[in-house]
Amino acid sequence: MSGGRAQIMWDEAVTGYDFGPGHPMDPVRLALTMRMVEAYGLDQAARVVAAKPAGESTLRLVHREDYIAAVRAASADPGSADGSYGLGTPDDPAFAGMHEASALIAGQSVAAAEAVWSGEALHAVNFAGGLHHAMPGSASGFCVYNDASLAVARLLELGAERVAYVDVDVHHGDGVQAAFWEDPRVLTISLHEHPRTLFPQTGWPEETGAPGAEGSAVNVALPAGTGDAGWLRAFHAVVPELLAAFRPQVLVTQHGADTHFEDPLAHLAVSVDAQRLVAEACHGLAHEHADGRWVALGGGGYAVVDVVPRSWTHLVGIAAGRPVAPEEAVPEAWRAEVYRRTRQLGPLRMTDGRPSPEWRDFSDHGYDPADRLDQAILATRRAVFPAHGLLP
């Protein structure tokens, strides 16, 4: 380990991943996050690295050759995208330079995985990544190339025998699950709003992996309206026991901020404070089960001023070993930058006022069979825990 420092993967050009005016995936969220990281001096606590875009051979670790060719064609001539391969749709409109921007984001996640596996860094964060809906042969859900899957695939190519992927975005991590559905070397765990009420309508507890990889896919489908206490209860009722049983060599996590109660595209009610606690938990689990090897990615998040920058700055601070205190005032220079860019007023503090959300541990307090959240937890545990030698 060359000092064991964390890496922040960042190239300003990732903000070129831009579906255009009015699209929820506004790249200002990335720029504002990096400006907040800098305002707190976290870029001095970790090494900032700009990696190269993922090349053709790397993209083909997950994506089909014909799909990559289609992305290149739509990138060169956006008007030619007709909805085939998921390109040119309302969710994934084609834009000039789409291939280059998407490959650049993927390159940051792949380089993060390489740095952690080689020991160049203990932790690496690419908050521009986490584009977990892209499929091997199609774009989906604002995602063109699946950088999360590519990072995991690169770890396997480098010799990793067990990789765990934990996804706490409000949407099911369907693309990553699909990429490794038949691969028992990869454990994918997704906590998300129930598919009955949210895109992509997958992620049922019964989705547990292909024959030969039973129990390698884990899905916790949370009732709409779940808040801090339920979200934290579900995370701790499922993730730690499975990681202990699986013994991953690397932990890859996806931290979509769209679980937040202010997010306009979903229906959970989680605070920035609970998101910070889950980031802390993932950090601790990486040290407990994976010798500290941790690749952390961003994801969704469409409250682009009030939520995303704070949530992901907490994530970077935790990875860099310099966590930002919830009660910390947001730097005025950052709030001025927010107003200059968006004409909105930025948040005043790094907390939503719940710096230590309380939750009841599932194993200590038992479960309530009439409670919809506990029903969701138990459905997941019954579906996958026996495959790992655990009691549901």
Short mmCIF file of C-alpha atoms in Angstrom, two decimals:
data_model
loop_
_atom_site.label_atom_id
_atom_site.label_comp_id
_atom_site.label_asym_id
_atom_site.label_seq_id
_atom_site.Cartn_x
_atom_site.Cartn_y
_atom_site.Cartn_z
CA MET A 1 0.00 0.00 0.00
CA SER A 2 1.51 3.30 -1.11
CA GLY A 3 0.37 5.27 1.91
CA GLY A 4 -3.08 3.69 1.90
CA ARG A 5 -4.74 6.95 0.91
CA ALA A 6 -8.16 7.14 -0.59
CA GLN A 7 -8.69 8.16 -4.19
CA ILE A 8 -11.37 10.47 -5.55
CA MET A 9 -11.93 9.72 -9.21
CA TRP A 10 -12.69 12.99 -10.95
CA ASP A 11 -12.40 14.56 -14.37
CA GLU A 12 -14.43 17.72 -14.98
CA ALA A 13 -15.37 16.26 -18.38
CA VAL A 14 -17.74 13.76 -16.69
CA THR A 15 -20.19 16.66 -16.54
CA GLY A 16 -20.48 16.17 -20.31
CA TYR A 17 -22.81 13.25 -19.48
CA ASP A 18 -25.75 15.54 -20.19
CA PHE A 19 -29.14 14.44 -21.55
CA GLY A 20 -30.17 18.04 -22.09
CA PRO A 21 -32.36 20.75 -20.51
CA GLY A 22 -35.22 19.48 -18.38
CA HIS A 23 -33.83 15.97 -17.94
CA PRO A 24 -33.70 14.92 -14.26
CA MET A 25 -30.08 13.73 -14.57
CA ASP A 26 -28.65 17.25 -14.42
CA PRO A 27 -24.82 17.13 -14.46
CA VAL A 28 -24.73 20.18 -12.19
CA ARG A 29 -25.14 17.68 -9.34
CA LEU A 30 -21.67 16.30 -10.12
CA ALA A 31 -20.01 19.70 -10.39
CA LEU A 32 -21.64 20.92 -7.16
CA THR A 33 -20.55 17.77 -5.33
CA MET A 34 -16.93 18.26 -6.37
CA ARG A 35 -17.04 21.94 -5.42
CA MET A 36 -18.35 20.96 -1.98
CA VAL A 37 -15.64 18.29 -1.64
CA GLU A 38 -13.09 21.01 -2.39
CA ALA A 39 -14.76 23.53 -0.07
CA TYR A 40 -14.24 21.12 2.83
CA GLY A 41 -10.65 20.37 1.78
CA LEU A 42 -11.38 16.71 1.19
CA ASP A 43 -9.42 16.83 -2.05
CA GLN A 44 -6.38 17.35 0.18
CA ALA A 45 -7.23 14.33 2.35
CA ALA A 46 -7.48 12.00 -0.67
CA ARG A 47 -5.71 11.83 -4.00
CA VAL A 48 -7.74 13.17 -6.93
CA VAL A 49 -7.20 11.00 -10.00
CA ALA A 50 -8.53 11.46 -13.54
CA ALA A 51 -8.52 8.10 -15.29
CA LYS A 52 -8.72 7.41 -19.00
CA PRO A 53 -12.02 6.51 -20.64
CA ALA A 54 -12.83 2.81 -20.75
CA GLY A 55 -11.67 1.35 -24.05
CA GLU A 56 -13.47 -1.09 -26.30
CA SER A 57 -12.01 -4.24 -24.71
CA THR A 58 -12.96 -3.01 -21.24
CA LEU A 59 -16.51 -2.10 -22.26
CA ARG A 60 -16.89 -5.55 -23.77
CA LEU A 61 -16.33 -7.15 -20.36
CA VAL A 62 -20.06 -6.41 -19.89
CA HIS A 63 -21.51 -4.84 -23.04
CA ARG A 64 -22.18 -6.43 -26.42
CA GLU A 65 -20.15 -5.29 -29.40
CA ASP A 66 -23.23 -4.32 -31.41
CA TYR A 67 -24.51 -2.17 -28.53
CA ILE A 68 -21.21 -0.31 -28.19
CA ALA A 69 -21.33 0.34 -31.94
CA ALA A 70 -24.88 1.68 -31.58
CA VAL A 71 -23.80 4.04 -28.79
CA ARG A 72 -20.93 5.29 -30.94
CA ALA A 73 -23.30 5.87 -33.87
CA ALA A 74 -25.86 7.72 -31.77
CA SER A 75 -23.08 9.75 -30.18
CA ALA A 76 -21.83 10.87 -33.60
CA ASP A 77 -25.34 11.52 -34.96
CA PRO A 78 -27.89 11.92 -32.14
CA GLY A 79 -30.72 12.42 -34.61
CA SER A 80 -30.28 8.88 -35.89
CA ALA A 81 -31.22 7.30 -32.54
CA ASP A 82 -34.67 5.79 -32.96
CA GLY A 83 -35.24 4.02 -29.66
CA SER A 84 -33.48 0.81 -30.62
CA TYR A 85 -30.92 -0.30 -28.04
CA GLY A 86 -32.76 2.00 -25.60
CA LEU A 87 -31.14 5.05 -27.21
CA GLY A 88 -33.18 8.05 -28.28
CA THR A 89 -35.91 7.47 -25.67
CA PRO A 90 -37.23 10.02 -23.13
CA ASP A 91 -35.14 8.36 -20.41
CA ASP A 92 -32.00 8.06 -22.54
CA PRO A 93 -32.05 10.69 -25.28
CA ALA A 94 -29.00 10.59 -27.52
CA PHE A 95 -26.57 13.51 -27.30
CA ALA A 96 -23.37 14.46 -29.08
CA GLY A 97 -20.37 12.94 -27.31
CA MET A 98 -22.51 10.41 -25.43
CA HIS A 99 -20.08 7.54 -26.00
CA GLU A 100 -17.09 9.58 -24.86
CA ALA A 101 -18.77 10.89 -21.69
CA SER A 102 -20.19 7.47 -20.80
CA ALA A 103 -16.85 5.74 -21.40
CA LEU A 104 -15.11 8.37 -19.27
CA ILE A 105 -17.40 7.70 -16.31
CA ALA A 106 -16.89 3.96 -16.79
CA GLY A 107 -13.14 4.49 -16.91
CA GLN A 108 -13.19 6.18 -13.51
CA SER A 109 -14.99 3.23 -11.91
CA VAL A 110 -12.73 0.65 -13.56
CA ALA A 111 -9.63 2.58 -12.47
CA ALA A 112 -11.05 2.82 -8.94
CA ALA A 113 -11.39 -0.98 -8.88
CA GLU A 114 -7.86 -1.43 -10.23
CA ALA A 115 -6.40 0.94 -7.62
CA VAL A 116 -8.13 -0.83 -4.75
CA TRP A 117 -7.25 -4.31 -5.98
CA SER A 118 -3.58 -3.43 -6.54
CA GLY A 119 -3.26 -1.73 -3.16
CA GLU A 120 -2.54 1.67 -4.70
CA ALA A 121 -5.52 2.90 -2.67
CA LEU A 122 -7.52 1.34 0.13
CA HIS A 123 -10.72 3.17 -0.77
CA ALA A 124 -11.74 4.80 -4.06
CA VAL A 125 -14.84 6.90 -4.79
CA ASN A 126 -16.40 7.69 -8.16
CA PHE A 127 -19.56 9.60 -7.34
CA ALA A 128 -20.13 10.23 -11.06
CA GLY A 129 -20.59 6.46 -11.44
CA GLY A 130 -23.18 4.00 -10.22
CA LEU A 131 -25.06 3.90 -13.55
CA HIS A 132 -26.58 0.58 -12.59
CA HIS A 133 -29.48 0.20 -15.03
CA ALA A 134 -27.55 -0.19 -18.30
CA MET A 135 -27.85 -3.71 -19.68
CA PRO A 136 -25.31 -5.64 -21.76
CA GLY A 137 -27.20 -4.74 -24.93
CA SER A 138 -29.22 -1.62 -24.12
CA ALA A 139 -29.37 1.70 -22.32
CA SER A 140 -31.94 2.04 -19.57
CA GLY A 141 -32.98 4.41 -16.81
CA PHE A 142 -30.56 7.28 -17.59
CA CYS A 143 -27.66 4.80 -17.87
CA VAL A 144 -25.65 4.14 -21.05
CA TYR A 145 -22.63 2.09 -19.89
CA ASN A 146 -22.87 0.17 -16.62
CA ASP A 147 -19.73 1.35 -14.84
CA ALA A 148 -20.64 -0.58 -11.69
CA SER A 149 -20.77 -3.87 -13.57
CA LEU A 150 -17.58 -2.99 -15.43
CA ALA A 151 -15.75 -2.34 -12.14
CA VAL A 152 -16.86 -5.72 -10.79
CA ALA A 153 -15.99 -7.48 -14.06
CA ARG A 154 -12.53 -5.92 -14.03
CA LEU A 155 -11.97 -7.14 -10.47
CA LEU A 156 -12.84 -10.67 -11.60
CA GLU A 157 -10.50 -10.32 -14.58
CA LEU A 158 -7.71 -9.29 -12.20
CA GLY A 159 -8.23 -12.44 -10.14
CA ALA A 160 -10.79 -11.63 -7.48
CA GLU A 161 -12.70 -14.74 -6.48
CA ARG A 162 -15.47 -13.10 -4.42
CA VAL A 163 -16.82 -9.59 -4.98
CA ALA A 164 -19.79 -8.18 -3.09
CA TYR A 165 -21.89 -5.39 -4.59
CA VAL A 166 -24.28 -3.48 -2.29
CA ASP A 167 -26.71 -1.03 -3.90
CA VAL A 168 -28.79 1.36 -1.76
CA ASP A 169 -30.20 3.47 -4.60
CA VAL A 170 -33.98 3.83 -4.44
CA HIS A 171 -34.20 1.92 -7.75
CA HIS A 172 -33.35 -1.75 -8.14
CA GLY A 173 -29.79 -2.40 -9.33
CA ASP A 174 -31.14 -4.46 -12.19
CA GLY A 175 -28.27 -4.08 -14.65
CA VAL A 176 -25.65 -5.30 -12.20
CA GLN A 177 -27.86 -8.19 -11.12
CA ALA A 178 -28.38 -9.16 -14.77
CA ALA A 179 -24.65 -8.99 -15.56
CA PHE A 180 -23.76 -11.47 -12.79
CA TRP A 181 -26.98 -13.49 -12.54
CA GLU A 182 -25.14 -16.72 -13.35
CA ASP A 183 -21.88 -15.94 -11.54
CA PRO A 184 -21.53 -17.26 -7.97
CA ARG A 185 -18.35 -15.20 -7.54
CA VAL A 186 -20.45 -12.04 -7.29
CA LEU A 187 -22.97 -11.32 -4.55
CA THR A 188 -25.36 -8.51 -5.54
CA ILE A 189 -27.49 -6.98 -2.80
CA SER A 190 -30.02 -4.28 -3.65
CA LEU A 191 -32.24 -2.35 -1.23
CA HIS A 192 -34.85 -0.39 -3.17
CA GLU A 193 -38.42 0.80 -3.29
CA HIS A 194 -40.85 -2.02 -4.05
CA PRO A 195 -41.15 -2.83 -7.77
CA ARG A 196 -44.93 -2.43 -7.57
CA THR A 197 -44.47 1.33 -7.20
CA LEU A 198 -41.20 2.20 -8.97
CA PHE A 199 -39.08 1.66 -12.07
CA PRO A 200 -37.72 -0.77 -13.19
CA GLN A 201 -40.43 -3.04 -11.71
CA THR A 202 -37.82 -5.70 -10.84
CA GLY A 203 -36.02 -6.64 -7.67
CA TRP A 204 -38.51 -8.99 -6.04
CA PRO A 205 -37.15 -11.08 -3.15
CA GLU A 206 -37.70 -14.22 -5.24
CA GLU A 207 -35.00 -13.07 -7.69
CA THR A 208 -32.07 -14.97 -6.17
CA GLY A 209 -29.72 -15.97 -9.02
CA ALA A 210 -29.52 -18.61 -11.72
CA PRO A 211 -29.13 -22.35 -11.05
CA GLY A 212 -25.58 -22.82 -9.85
CA ALA A 213 -25.57 -19.31 -8.41
CA GLU A 214 -28.51 -19.60 -6.02
CA GLY A 215 -28.46 -16.89 -3.36
CA SER A 216 -26.04 -14.70 -5.29
CA ALA A 217 -28.75 -12.11 -6.00
CA VAL A 218 -30.40 -10.50 -2.97
CA ASN A 219 -33.32 -8.07 -3.15
CA VAL A 220 -34.96 -6.10 -0.37
CA ALA A 221 -38.14 -4.52 -1.74
CA LEU A 222 -39.08 -1.70 0.64
CA PRO A 223 -42.61 -0.32 0.99
CA ALA A 224 -43.14 3.18 -0.39
CA GLY A 225 -42.86 5.71 2.43
CA THR A 226 -40.10 3.86 4.28
CA GLY A 227 -38.10 6.37 6.36
CA ASP A 228 -34.84 6.39 8.27
CA ALA A 229 -35.73 3.85 10.96
CA GLY A 230 -37.08 1.28 8.51
CA TRP A 231 -34.34 1.80 5.92
CA LEU A 232 -31.57 1.35 8.48
CA ARG A 233 -33.36 -1.61 10.05
CA ALA A 234 -33.61 -3.33 6.65
CA PHE A 235 -29.98 -2.65 5.74
CA HIS A 236 -28.66 -4.07 9.01
CA ALA A 237 -31.08 -7.02 8.95
CA VAL A 238 -29.70 -8.27 5.64
CA VAL A 239 -26.32 -6.89 4.58
CA PRO A 240 -23.89 -7.60 7.45
CA GLU A 241 -24.83 -11.29 7.90
CA LEU A 242 -24.60 -11.99 4.18
CA LEU A 243 -21.21 -10.29 3.85
CA ALA A 244 -19.91 -12.23 6.83
CA ALA A 245 -20.99 -15.48 5.18
CA PHE A 246 -19.78 -14.57 1.68
CA ARG A 247 -16.36 -13.21 2.78
CA PRO A 248 -15.79 -10.82 -0.16
CA GLN A 249 -12.28 -9.79 -1.12
CA VAL A 250 -13.60 -6.41 -2.30
CA LEU A 251 -16.74 -4.46 -1.48
CA VAL A 252 -18.30 -2.33 -4.22
CA THR A 253 -21.15 -0.07 -3.10
CA GLN A 254 -23.59 2.17 -4.94
CA HIS A 255 -24.95 5.19 -3.05
CA GLY A 256 -27.78 6.65 -5.08
CA ALA A 257 -29.13 9.62 -3.11
CA ASP A 258 -32.66 9.26 -4.48
CA THR A 259 -33.92 7.50 -1.35
CA HIS A 260 -34.20 11.01 0.13
CA PHE A 261 -37.58 12.44 1.13
CA GLU A 262 -37.05 15.43 -1.19
CA ASP A 263 -36.24 13.36 -4.27
CA PRO A 264 -38.82 14.05 -7.00
CA LEU A 265 -38.70 10.64 -8.72
CA ALA A 266 -39.39 8.16 -5.91
CA HIS A 267 -41.32 7.57 -2.71
CA LEU A 268 -38.97 6.74 0.18
CA ALA A 269 -38.47 9.19 3.04
CA VAL A 270 -34.81 8.86 4.02
CA SER A 271 -32.65 11.73 5.31
CA VAL A 272 -29.10 12.74 4.43
CA ASP A 273 -28.25 11.67 7.99
CA ALA A 274 -29.38 8.08 7.39
CA GLN A 275 -27.55 8.04 4.06
CA ARG A 276 -24.41 9.08 5.93
CA LEU A 277 -24.89 6.28 8.46
CA VAL A 278 -25.17 3.70 5.67
CA ALA A 279 -21.99 5.04 4.06
CA GLU A 280 -20.28 4.67 7.45
CA ALA A 281 -21.65 1.15 7.76
CA CYS A 282 -20.33 0.20 4.30
CA HIS A 283 -16.92 1.57 5.25
CA GLY A 284 -16.93 -0.50 8.42
CA LEU A 285 -18.10 -3.63 6.58
CA ALA A 286 -15.30 -3.24 4.02
CA HIS A 287 -12.78 -3.26 6.86
CA GLU A 288 -14.50 -6.11 8.67
CA HIS A 289 -14.89 -8.44 5.70
CA ALA A 290 -12.72 -7.24 2.77
CA ASP A 291 -9.47 -6.03 4.36
CA GLY A 292 -10.72 -2.50 3.82
CA ARG A 293 -10.92 -2.77 0.02
CA TRP A 294 -13.80 -0.48 -0.87
CA VAL A 295 -14.98 0.98 -4.17
CA ALA A 296 -17.83 3.47 -3.63
CA LEU A 297 -19.97 4.84 -6.45
CA GLY A 298 -22.71 7.45 -6.79
CA GLY A 299 -25.92 6.71 -8.65
CA GLY A 300 -29.33 8.33 -8.78
CA GLY A 301 -30.32 11.51 -7.01
CA TYR A 302 -32.44 14.26 -8.51
CA ALA A 303 -32.65 16.83 -5.71
CA VAL A 304 -29.49 18.17 -7.30
CA VAL A 305 -28.81 21.09 -4.94
CA ASP A 306 -30.22 20.22 -1.53
CA VAL A 307 -29.41 16.52 -1.33
CA VAL A 308 -26.90 15.03 -3.76
CA PRO A 309 -23.84 17.19 -2.97
CA ARG A 310 -24.24 16.76 0.78
CA SER A 311 -24.85 13.01 0.61
CA TRP A 312 -21.86 12.32 -1.62
CA THR A 313 -19.57 14.74 0.22
CA HIS A 314 -20.31 12.73 3.36
CA LEU A 315 -19.40 9.60 1.38
CA VAL A 316 -16.10 11.11 0.21
CA GLY A 317 -15.27 12.35 3.71
CA ILE A 318 -15.83 8.89 5.19
CA ALA A 319 -13.67 7.24 2.51
CA ALA A 320 -10.95 9.88 2.92
CA GLY A 321 -10.77 9.40 6.69
CA ARG A 322 -12.02 12.92 7.33
CA PRO A 323 -15.78 12.65 7.87
CA VAL A 324 -17.77 15.87 7.79
CA ALA A 325 -19.71 16.46 11.01
CA PRO A 326 -23.47 16.62 10.41
CA GLU A 327 -23.76 19.89 12.32
CA GLU A 328 -21.06 21.48 10.15
CA ALA A 329 -22.15 24.69 8.43
CA VAL A 330 -22.06 24.53 4.65
CA PRO A 331 -19.29 26.85 3.37
CA GLU A 332 -20.64 30.19 2.16
CA ALA A 333 -18.42 30.06 -0.92
CA TRP A 334 -20.18 26.87 -1.97
CA ARG A 335 -23.62 28.38 -1.43
CA ALA A 336 -22.57 31.34 -3.58
CA GLU A 337 -21.53 28.89 -6.30
CA VAL A 338 -24.92 27.18 -6.06
CA TYR A 339 -26.70 30.49 -6.53
CA ARG A 340 -24.47 31.47 -9.42
CA ARG A 341 -25.16 28.21 -11.25
CA THR A 342 -28.79 27.51 -10.39
CA ARG A 343 -30.33 30.66 -8.84
CA GLN A 344 -31.32 28.42 -5.93
CA LEU A 345 -30.40 28.80 -2.28
CA GLY A 346 -28.23 25.96 -1.04
CA PRO A 347 -28.66 24.13 2.28
CA LEU A 348 -27.14 25.65 5.41
CA ARG A 349 -25.90 22.54 7.21
CA MET A 350 -24.74 19.00 6.45
CA THR A 351 -27.69 17.52 8.34
CA ASP A 352 -31.43 17.31 7.83
CA GLY A 353 -31.72 17.71 11.58
CA ARG A 354 -31.50 14.01 12.38
CA PRO A 355 -27.76 13.48 12.93
CA SER A 356 -28.30 10.13 14.67
CA PRO A 357 -31.46 8.48 13.33
CA GLU A 358 -32.69 5.72 15.60
CA TRP A 359 -33.65 2.25 14.43
CA ARG A 360 -34.42 -1.12 16.02
CA ASP A 361 -32.14 -4.03 15.27
CA PHE A 362 -33.97 -6.94 13.66
CA SER A 363 -32.15 -9.68 15.56
CA ASP A 364 -32.43 -8.01 18.97
CA HIS A 365 -36.08 -7.04 18.82
CA GLY A 366 -37.63 -9.71 16.64
CA TYR A 367 -40.09 -8.82 13.96
CA ASP A 368 -43.69 -7.75 13.70
CA PRO A 369 -45.53 -10.05 11.23
CA ALA A 370 -48.14 -7.32 10.65
CA ASP A 371 -45.54 -4.68 9.69
CA ARG A 372 -44.97 -4.28 5.94
CA LEU A 373 -41.30 -3.41 6.37
CA ASP A 374 -40.66 -6.48 8.50
CA GLN A 375 -42.55 -8.58 5.97
CA ALA A 376 -40.15 -7.30 3.28
CA ILE A 377 -37.11 -8.09 5.40
CA LEU A 378 -38.34 -11.56 6.22
CA ALA A 379 -39.20 -12.30 2.58
CA THR A 380 -35.60 -11.55 1.61
CA ARG A 381 -34.09 -13.52 4.45
CA ARG A 382 -36.28 -16.54 3.68
CA ALA A 383 -35.39 -16.37 -0.01
CA VAL A 384 -31.60 -16.21 0.27
CA PHE A 385 -30.28 -16.82 3.78
CA PRO A 386 -30.51 -20.65 3.60
CA ALA A 387 -28.36 -20.63 0.43
CA HIS A 388 -25.61 -19.07 2.56
CA GLY A 389 -26.06 -21.46 5.49
CA LEU A 390 -27.90 -18.83 7.52
CA LEU A 391 -31.19 -19.07 9.37
CA PRO A 392 -33.88 -16.80 7.97
#
